[in-house]
């Protein structure tokens, strides 16, 4: 089930054969320690322990913009998170989709209210390494720690400026990262997932914006991908932008994964609505 939201979005988040956007970033004005700080963002999050999370996965095709938004919390020590995803209306703009509850775990994603034919008390389990993009965006949200692990291969990093996010002073960096190199540099828990993404993407270079606070903690990160024309069904390239925001570090986050008997094993249809 490589496209877990198939049928639920007008733009179609079908990422089989995605190609990230290739961008060349000048290394000048990198702000000295910008590269090491950005590459160490995942380690800083683990040291932080936990945080609240806001996520957005947005597709842009021509003038049409479709976004999936999520909110919840993440435990970086245990590599577990819980999000509530809000899906966009259907193509006619009338039908409301039921929110999806998503549990993030090392190597897997669990979803409730995932699609037609799934009982309300059952969860759908997706193995991240089995998704064509390592489930970087096909689940409707990027795992916050995986988003940070993707920065381990950051290069051409430059300091854009100093800003404030939610009242916190941050440094805004831009650069590019390489999925394959990030997979080799990642922690063991993320290596397989990013390795799957590296095998599934035609090109590995991804542009990013990263906002780090004075402790090196990632406050916001935005990755930009592009779907190739032959996979969009419309003959045009489709941009996919994944944005993850982190705040309220140290917040209590409790995530209990479903018991085996609570996991659905049948066929999943399109999300209801």
XYZ file of N, CA, C and O in Angstrom, residues 42-180:
556
model
N 18.875 16.330 14.172
C 18.217 15.135 14.718
C 18.740 14.807 16.111
O 17.970 14.448 17.013
N 20.037 14.942 16.317
C 20.623 14.657 17.629
C 20.105 15.641 18.677
O 19.843 15.260 19.832
N 19.941 16.906 18.277
C 19.433 17.915 19.216
C 17.997 17.601 19.622
O 17.598 17.824 20.777
N 17.195 17.063 18.697
C 15.813 16.707 19.027
C 15.773 15.538 20.008
O 14.949 15.526 20.938
N 16.633 14.566 19.807
C 16.675 13.428 20.737
C 17.032 13.914 22.138
O 16.454 13.470 23.138
N 17.967 14.849 22.220
C 18.333 15.406 23.521
C 17.167 16.172 24.145
O 17.010 16.201 25.368
N 16.328 16.780 23.309
C 15.186 17.549 23.809
C 14.110 16.649 24.398
O 13.328 17.094 25.239
N 14.017 15.411 23.947
C 13.087 14.450 24.519
C 11.742 14.358 23.846
O 11.321 13.278 23.432
N 11.040 15.494 23.708
C 9.695 15.464 23.128
C 9.281 16.865 22.728
O 9.920 17.855 23.113
N 8.187 16.967 21.983
C 7.643 18.278 21.624
C 6.244 18.116 21.056
O 5.808 17.009 20.726
N 5.543 19.220 20.924
C 4.313 19.272 20.163
C 4.677 19.468 18.702
O 5.755 19.994 18.379
N 3.758 19.083 17.805
C 4.067 19.065 16.378
C 2.898 19.598 15.557
O 1.738 19.304 15.860
N 3.219 20.368 14.534
C 2.268 20.718 13.486
C 2.877 20.306 12.151
O 4.073 20.535 11.922
N 2.091 19.693 11.285
C 2.615 19.245 9.999
C 1.691 19.675 8.862
O 0.479 19.826 9.057
N 2.276 19.850 7.692
C 1.504 20.111 6.481
C 2.187 19.404 5.322
O 3.409 19.509 5.156
N 1.410 18.654 4.546
C 1.891 18.109 3.281
C 1.011 18.725 2.202
O -0.207 18.536 2.193
N 1.632 19.476 1.317
C 0.897 20.273 0.339
C 1.337 19.925 -1.076
O 2.530 19.806 -1.353
N 0.348 19.740 -1.951
C 0.652 19.512 -3.363
C 0.201 20.719 -4.164
O -0.821 21.333 -3.858
N 0.983 21.049 -5.178
C 0.653 22.162 -6.058
C 0.781 21.678 -7.499
O 1.853 21.255 -7.930
N -0.327 21.699 -8.231
C -0.331 21.335 -9.646
C -0.961 22.477 -10.408
O -2.159 22.732 -10.264
N -0.170 23.172 -11.226
C -0.689 24.350 -11.898
C -1.108 25.371 -10.856
O -0.353 25.752 -9.985
N -2.377 25.771 -10.884
C -2.874 26.714 -9.890
C -3.653 26.057 -8.771
O -4.241 26.754 -7.946
N -3.670 24.719 -8.740
C -4.433 24.003 -7.716
C -3.539 23.624 -6.550
O -2.490 23.010 -6.726
N -3.974 23.975 -5.336
C -3.204 23.716 -4.134
C -4.053 22.887 -3.174
O -5.183 23.243 -2.862
N -3.511 21.748 -2.732
C -4.225 20.851 -1.822
C -3.319 20.555 -0.635
O -2.139 20.246 -0.820
N -3.852 20.648 0.588
C -3.019 20.464 1.779
C -3.666 19.500 2.767
O -4.878 19.510 2.968
N -2.836 18.653 3.382
C -3.231 17.811 4.509
C -2.520 18.386 5.730
O -1.298 18.549 5.718
N -3.268 18.664 6.787
C -2.687 19.296 7.980
C -2.822 18.376 9.183
O -3.828 17.680 9.340
N -1.780 18.365 10.013
C -1.791 17.516 11.187
C -1.317 18.252 12.415
O -0.605 19.255 12.333
N -1.713 17.727 13.570
C -1.310 18.325 14.840
C -1.224 17.222 15.886
O -2.056 16.306 15.902
N -0.220 17.288 16.750
C -0.083 16.274 17.786
C 1.196 16.434 18.570
O 1.648 17.549 18.826
N 1.806 15.305 18.948
C 3.031 15.328 19.734
C 3.962 14.209 19.328
O 3.538 13.239 18.677
N 5.243 14.327 19.726
C 6.241 13.337 19.329
C 7.226 13.112 20.459
O 7.727 14.065 21.072
N 7.515 11.837 20.736
C 8.506 11.427 21.724
C 9.770 11.023 20.976
O 9.811 9.970 20.334
N 10.798 11.853 21.023
C 12.010 11.597 20.251
C 12.853 10.475 20.856
O 13.582 9.794 20.129
N 12.755 10.266 22.158
C 13.490 9.169 22.791
C 12.983 7.813 22.298
O 13.762 6.926 21.949
N 11.668 7.654 22.262
C 11.067 6.380 21.865
C 10.744 6.325 20.374
O 10.306 5.306 19.875
N 10.938 7.447 19.706
C 10.642 7.575 18.277
C 9.185 7.201 17.985
O 8.869 6.375 17.130
N 8.303 7.838 18.712
C 6.870 7.610 18.539
C 6.127 8.937 18.559
O 6.494 9.848 19.294
N 5.065 9.014 17.748
C 4.268 10.229 17.716
C 2.809 9.924 17.461
O 2.452 8.819 17.030
N 1.974 10.899 17.739
C 0.538 10.779 17.485
C 0.067 12.077 16.837
O 0.310 13.170 17.371
N -0.607 11.962 15.684
C -1.099 13.120 14.958
C -2.567 12.939 14.608
O -3.039 11.807 14.426
N -3.265 14.036 14.490
C -4.626 14.047 13.955
C -4.565 14.789 12.632
O -4.288 15.992 12.592
N -4.814 14.071 11.535
C -4.710 14.647 10.206
C -6.078 15.084 9.697
O -7.054 14.332 9.781
N -6.131 16.285 9.154
C -7.356 16.812 8.561
C -7.169 16.826 7.050
O -6.258 17.487 6.534
N -8.029 16.100 6.337
C -7.932 16.003 4.888
C -8.707 17.136 4.223
O -9.664 17.666 4.801
N -8.311 17.494 3.004
C -9.045 18.552 2.291
C -10.388 18.040 1.801
O -10.653 16.834 1.787
N -11.241 18.955 1.400
C -12.508 18.576 0.784
C -12.246 17.859 -0.532
O -11.152 17.928 -1.082
N -13.270 17.211 -1.059
C -13.097 16.519 -2.329
C -13.038 17.526 -3.471
O -13.087 18.738 -3.264
N -12.935 16.993 -4.695
C -12.720 17.870 -5.854
C -13.849 18.883 -6.030
O -13.634 19.981 -6.542
N -15.071 18.538 -5.627
C -16.193 19.457 -5.791
C -16.238 20.500 -4.686
O -16.996 21.464 -4.751
N -15.442 20.273 -3.623
C -15.392 21.221 -2.521
C -16.542 21.089 -1.550
O -16.754 21.967 -0.720
N -17.292 20.001 -1.621
C -18.470 19.859 -0.770
C -18.301 18.797 0.311
O -18.709 18.989 1.449
N -17.722 17.652 -0.016
C -17.678 16.537 0.928
C -16.565 16.719 1.958
O -15.440 17.075 1.630
N -16.900 16.486 3.216
C -15.921 16.532 4.292
C -15.385 15.128 4.544
O -16.144 14.165 4.588
N -14.071 14.991 4.697
C -13.465 13.706 5.017
C -13.259 13.604 6.531
O -12.949 14.605 7.193
N -13.412 12.418 7.058
C -13.191 12.216 8.482
C -11.709 12.389 8.791
O -10.847 11.936 8.034
N -11.372 13.045 9.904
C -9.956 13.157 10.288
C -9.356 11.771 10.497
O -10.047 10.829 10.909
N -8.075 11.641 10.206
C -7.350 10.387 10.387
C -6.452 10.517 11.610
O -5.721 11.505 11.740
N -6.528 9.553 12.501
C -5.586 9.482 13.614
C -4.397 8.666 13.158
O -4.554 7.548 12.649
N -3.206 9.209 13.300
C -2.002 8.550 12.799
C -0.989 8.404 13.933
O -0.668 9.376 14.621
N -0.519 7.179 14.121
C 0.536 6.888 15.091
C 1.828 6.626 14.341
O 1.865 5.786 13.427
N 2.878 7.353 14.695
C 4.179 7.203 14.056
C 5.067 6.364 14.959
O 5.158 6.613 16.160
N 5.718 5.365 14.383
C 6.618 4.498 15.141
C 7.821 4.190 14.276
O 7.824 4.449 13.069
N 8.870 3.659 14.880
C 10.066 3.305 14.116
C 9.712 2.234 13.091
O 9.345 1.114 13.447
N 9.767 2.598 11.820
C 9.554 1.634 10.749
C 8.122 1.396 10.346
O 7.862 0.608 9.423
N 7.149 2.055 10.982
C 5.751 1.802 10.650
C 4.878 3.000 10.996
O 5.235 3.846 11.819
N 3.707 3.051 10.347
C 2.692 4.052 10.619
C 1.367 3.319 10.810
O 1.036 2.419 10.045
N 0.609 3.715 11.837
C -0.702 3.132 12.103
C -1.749 4.224 11.928
O -1.587 5.336 12.432
N -2.849 3.906 11.208
C -3.874 4.903 10.940
C -5.260 4.369 11.273
O -5.577 3.225 10.979
N -6.086 5.249 11.865
C -7.484 4.922 12.136
C -8.368 5.898 11.371
O -8.008 7.055 11.202
N -9.514 5.419 10.915
C -10.369 6.152 9.974
C -9.655 6.304 8.640
O -9.800 7.299 7.943
N -8.883 5.284 8.299
C -8.056 5.339 7.101
C -8.862 5.250 5.815
O -8.598 5.966 4.858
N -9.859 4.347 5.715
C -10.544 4.204 4.442
C -11.790 3.371 4.549
O -12.145 2.837 5.603
N -12.488 3.250 3.417
C -13.729 2.492 3.360
C -13.464 1.023 3.659
O -12.460 0.458 3.242
N -14.381 0.420 4.395
C -14.274 -1.001 4.691
C -13.491 -1.323 5.935
O -13.398 -2.484 6.333
N -12.919 -0.315 6.590
C -12.148 -0.539 7.815
C -13.040 -0.231 9.012
O -13.536 0.888 9.148
N -13.269 -1.187 9.904
C -14.091 -0.914 11.093
C -13.534 0.238 11.905
O -12.321 0.481 11.937
N -14.440 0.976 12.564
C -14.027 2.165 13.307
C -13.032 1.865 14.420
O -12.261 2.739 14.820
N -13.047 0.641 14.947
C -12.162 0.308 16.062
C -10.868 -0.375 15.616
O -10.119 -0.888 16.450
N -10.600 -0.380 14.294
C -9.412 -1.040 13.777
C -8.410 -0.027 13.219
O -8.765 1.065 12.791
N -7.139 -0.442 13.243
C -6.051 0.371 12.716
C -5.498 -0.268 11.443
O -5.467 -1.485 11.313
N -5.039 0.576 10.522
C -4.321 0.114 9.340
C -2.834 0.345 9.580
O -2.428 1.444 9.982
N -2.031 -0.682 9.340
C -0.582 -0.586 9.553
C 0.129 -0.532 8.208
O -0.134 -1.351 7.322
N 1.026 0.435 8.057
C 1.835 0.582 6.844
C 3.309 0.501 7.237
O 3.768 1.272 8.081
N 4.036 -0.436 6.654
C 5.472 -0.555 6.898
C 6.173 0.518 6.079
O 6.069 0.548 4.850
N 6.886 1.418 6.755
C 7.478 2.571 6.075
C 8.450 2.162 4.973
O 8.462 2.749 3.887
N 9.278 1.161 5.232
C 10.257 0.740 4.234
C 9.586 0.127 3.018
O 10.196 -0.007 1.961
N 8.305 -0.273 3.144
C 7.577 -0.847 2.019
C 6.936 0.189 1.132
O 6.493 -0.121 0.019
N 6.848 1.454 1.609
C 6.304 2.533 0.791
C 7.379 3.024 -0.162
O 8.561 3.054 0.174
N 6.970 3.431 -1.361
C 7.945 3.771 -2.390
C 8.836 4.938 -1.988
O 9.986 5.047 -2.420
N 8.330 5.824 -1.122
C 9.131 6.973 -0.679
C 9.578 6.823 0.765
O 9.977 7.807 1.398
N 9.536 5.585 1.308
C 9.878 5.392 2.701
C 8.872 6.051 3.625
O 9.140 6.281 4.796
N 7.688 6.362 3.070
C 6.607 7.032 3.798
C 7.004 8.429 4.256
O 6.544 8.918 5.287
N 7.861 9.079 3.478
C 8.225 10.458 3.810
C 7.021 11.384 3.749
O 6.865 12.276 4.573
N 6.161 11.195 2.735
C 4.980 12.049 2.600
C 3.710 11.280 2.257
O 2.621 11.841 2.351
N 3.790 10.011 1.844
C 2.596 9.305 1.397
C 1.595 9.076 2.517
O 0.412 8.862 2.255
N 2.029 9.122 3.766
C 1.107 8.975 4.879
C 0.375 10.251 5.216
O -0.444 10.275 6.130
N 0.659 11.338 4.494
C 0.004 12.613 4.753
C 0.747 13.486 5.743
O 0.358 14.624 5.993
N 1.819 12.957 6.343
C 2.648 13.729 7.280
C 4.039 13.118 7.287
O 4.197 11.910 7.134
N 5.042 13.953 7.455
C 6.412 13.462 7.551
C 6.758 13.262 9.022
O 6.551 14.147 9.842
N 7.257 12.074 9.346
C 7.713 11.802 10.701
C 8.730 12.885 11.093
O 9.718 13.099 10.390
N 8.506 13.612 12.200
C 9.387 14.733 12.544
C 10.856 14.351 12.690
O 11.744 15.103 12.259
N 11.130 13.194 13.294
C 12.525 12.806 13.469
C 13.143 12.384 12.141
O 14.319 12.651 11.872
N 12.359 11.754 11.269
C 12.854 11.409 9.942
C 13.147 12.671 9.133
O 14.127 12.730 8.383
N 12.297 13.692 9.289
C 12.533 14.971 8.606
C 13.864 15.563 9.035
O 14.600 16.142 8.225
N 14.195 15.408 10.323
C 15.478 15.910 10.816
C 16.632 15.031 10.348
O 17.711 15.529 10.011
N 16.424 13.721 10.323
C 17.462 12.791 9.844
C 17.806 13.070 8.382
O 18.949 12.905 7.953
N 16.828 13.524 7.616
C 17.072 13.836 6.210
C 18.066 14.975 6.046
O 18.700 15.114 4.995
N 18.261 15.766 7.101
C 19.204 16.892 7.045
C 20.642 16.480 7.328
O 21.545 17.308 7.234
N 20.876 15.220 7.649
C 22.241 14.786 7.972
C 23.196 14.920 6.783
O 24.412 14.963 6.976
N 22.637 14.987 5.592
C 23.482 15.151 4.403
C 23.377 16.566 3.838
O 23.662 16.796 2.660
N 22.976 17.527 4.669
C 22.816 18.909 4.211
C 24.130 19.467 3.680
O 25.200 19.249 4.254
N 24.056 20.197 2.592
C 25.232 20.851 2.017
C 24.796 22.168 1.382
O 23.609 22.421 1.198
N 25.788 22.989 1.034
C 25.469 24.305 0.479
C 24.626 25.122 1.442
O 23.807 25.940 1.029
N 24.827 24.910 2.749
C 23.988 25.576 3.751
C 24.369 27.046 3.860
O 25.543 27.388 3.966
N 23.370 27.903 3.851
C 23.633 29.338 4.035
C 22.624 29.925 5.011
O 21.470 29.498 5.074
N 23.075 30.869 5.772
C 22.211 31.554 6.721
C 21.408 32.620 5.983
O 21.972 33.542 5.392
N 20.086 32.486 6.026
C 19.216 33.464 5.379
C 19.000 34.669 6.282
O 18.974 35.813 5.832
N 18.838 34.396 7.567
C 18.636 35.492 8.509
C 18.187 34.981 9.856
O 18.045 33.776 10.080
N 17.965 35.923 10.768
C 17.476 35.598 12.112
C 16.038 36.057 12.226
O 15.720 37.196 11.872
N 15.176 35.175 12.738
C 13.746 35.458 12.806
C 13.205 35.009 14.159
O 13.961 34.574 15.034
N 11.887 35.119 14.316
C 11.220 34.627 15.524
C 10.063 33.735 15.103
O 9.274 34.097 14.223
N 9.965 32.560 15.734
C 8.860 31.634 15.516
C 8.205 31.362 16.860
O 8.875 30.911 17.799
N 6.912 31.629 16.958
C 6.189 31.425 18.213
C 6.918 32.101 19.378
O 6.988 31.560 20.491
N 7.506 33.271 19.105
C 8.181 34.026 20.150
C 9.606 33.588 20.440
O 10.260 34.152 21.316
N 10.115 32.587 19.702
C 11.464 32.062 19.920
C 12.404 32.538 18.825
O 12.072 32.471 17.631
N 13.583 33.018 19.212
C 14.585 33.447 18.241
C 15.159 32.231 17.524
O 15.550 31.247 18.162
N 15.194 32.275 16.193
C 15.716 31.165 15.398
C 16.615 31.703 14.292
O 16.537 32.870 13.915
N 17.467 30.812 13.809
C 18.260 31.088 12.620
C 17.661 30.314 11.460
O 17.391 29.120 11.576
N 17.448 30.998 10.352
C 16.830 30.421 9.162
C 17.929 30.045 8.172
O 18.673 30.899 7.696
N 18.040 28.746 7.879
C 19.031 28.247 6.934
C 18.351 27.668 5.704
O 17.241 27.125 5.788
N 19.030 27.769 4.573
C 18.605 27.105 3.344
C 19.748 26.261 2.814
O 20.919 26.558 3.057
N 19.411 25.222 2.075
C 20.418 24.365 1.474
C 19.762 23.223 0.738
O 18.555 23.264 0.449
N 20.521 22.215 0.430
C 19.998 21.003 -0.180
C 20.533 19.808 0.594
O 21.571 19.891 1.255
N 19.800 18.717 0.533
C 20.258 17.475 1.134
C 20.114 16.363 0.117
O 19.471 16.530 -0.923
N 20.714 15.234 0.395
C 20.706 14.089 -0.509
C 20.129 12.894 0.246
O 20.641 12.519 1.304
N 19.061 12.305 -0.270
C 18.377 11.230 0.449
C 19.286 10.029 0.658
O 19.344 9.452 1.750
N 20.015 9.637 -0.378
C 20.896 8.481 -0.260
C 21.998 8.701 0.756
O 22.275 7.824 1.585
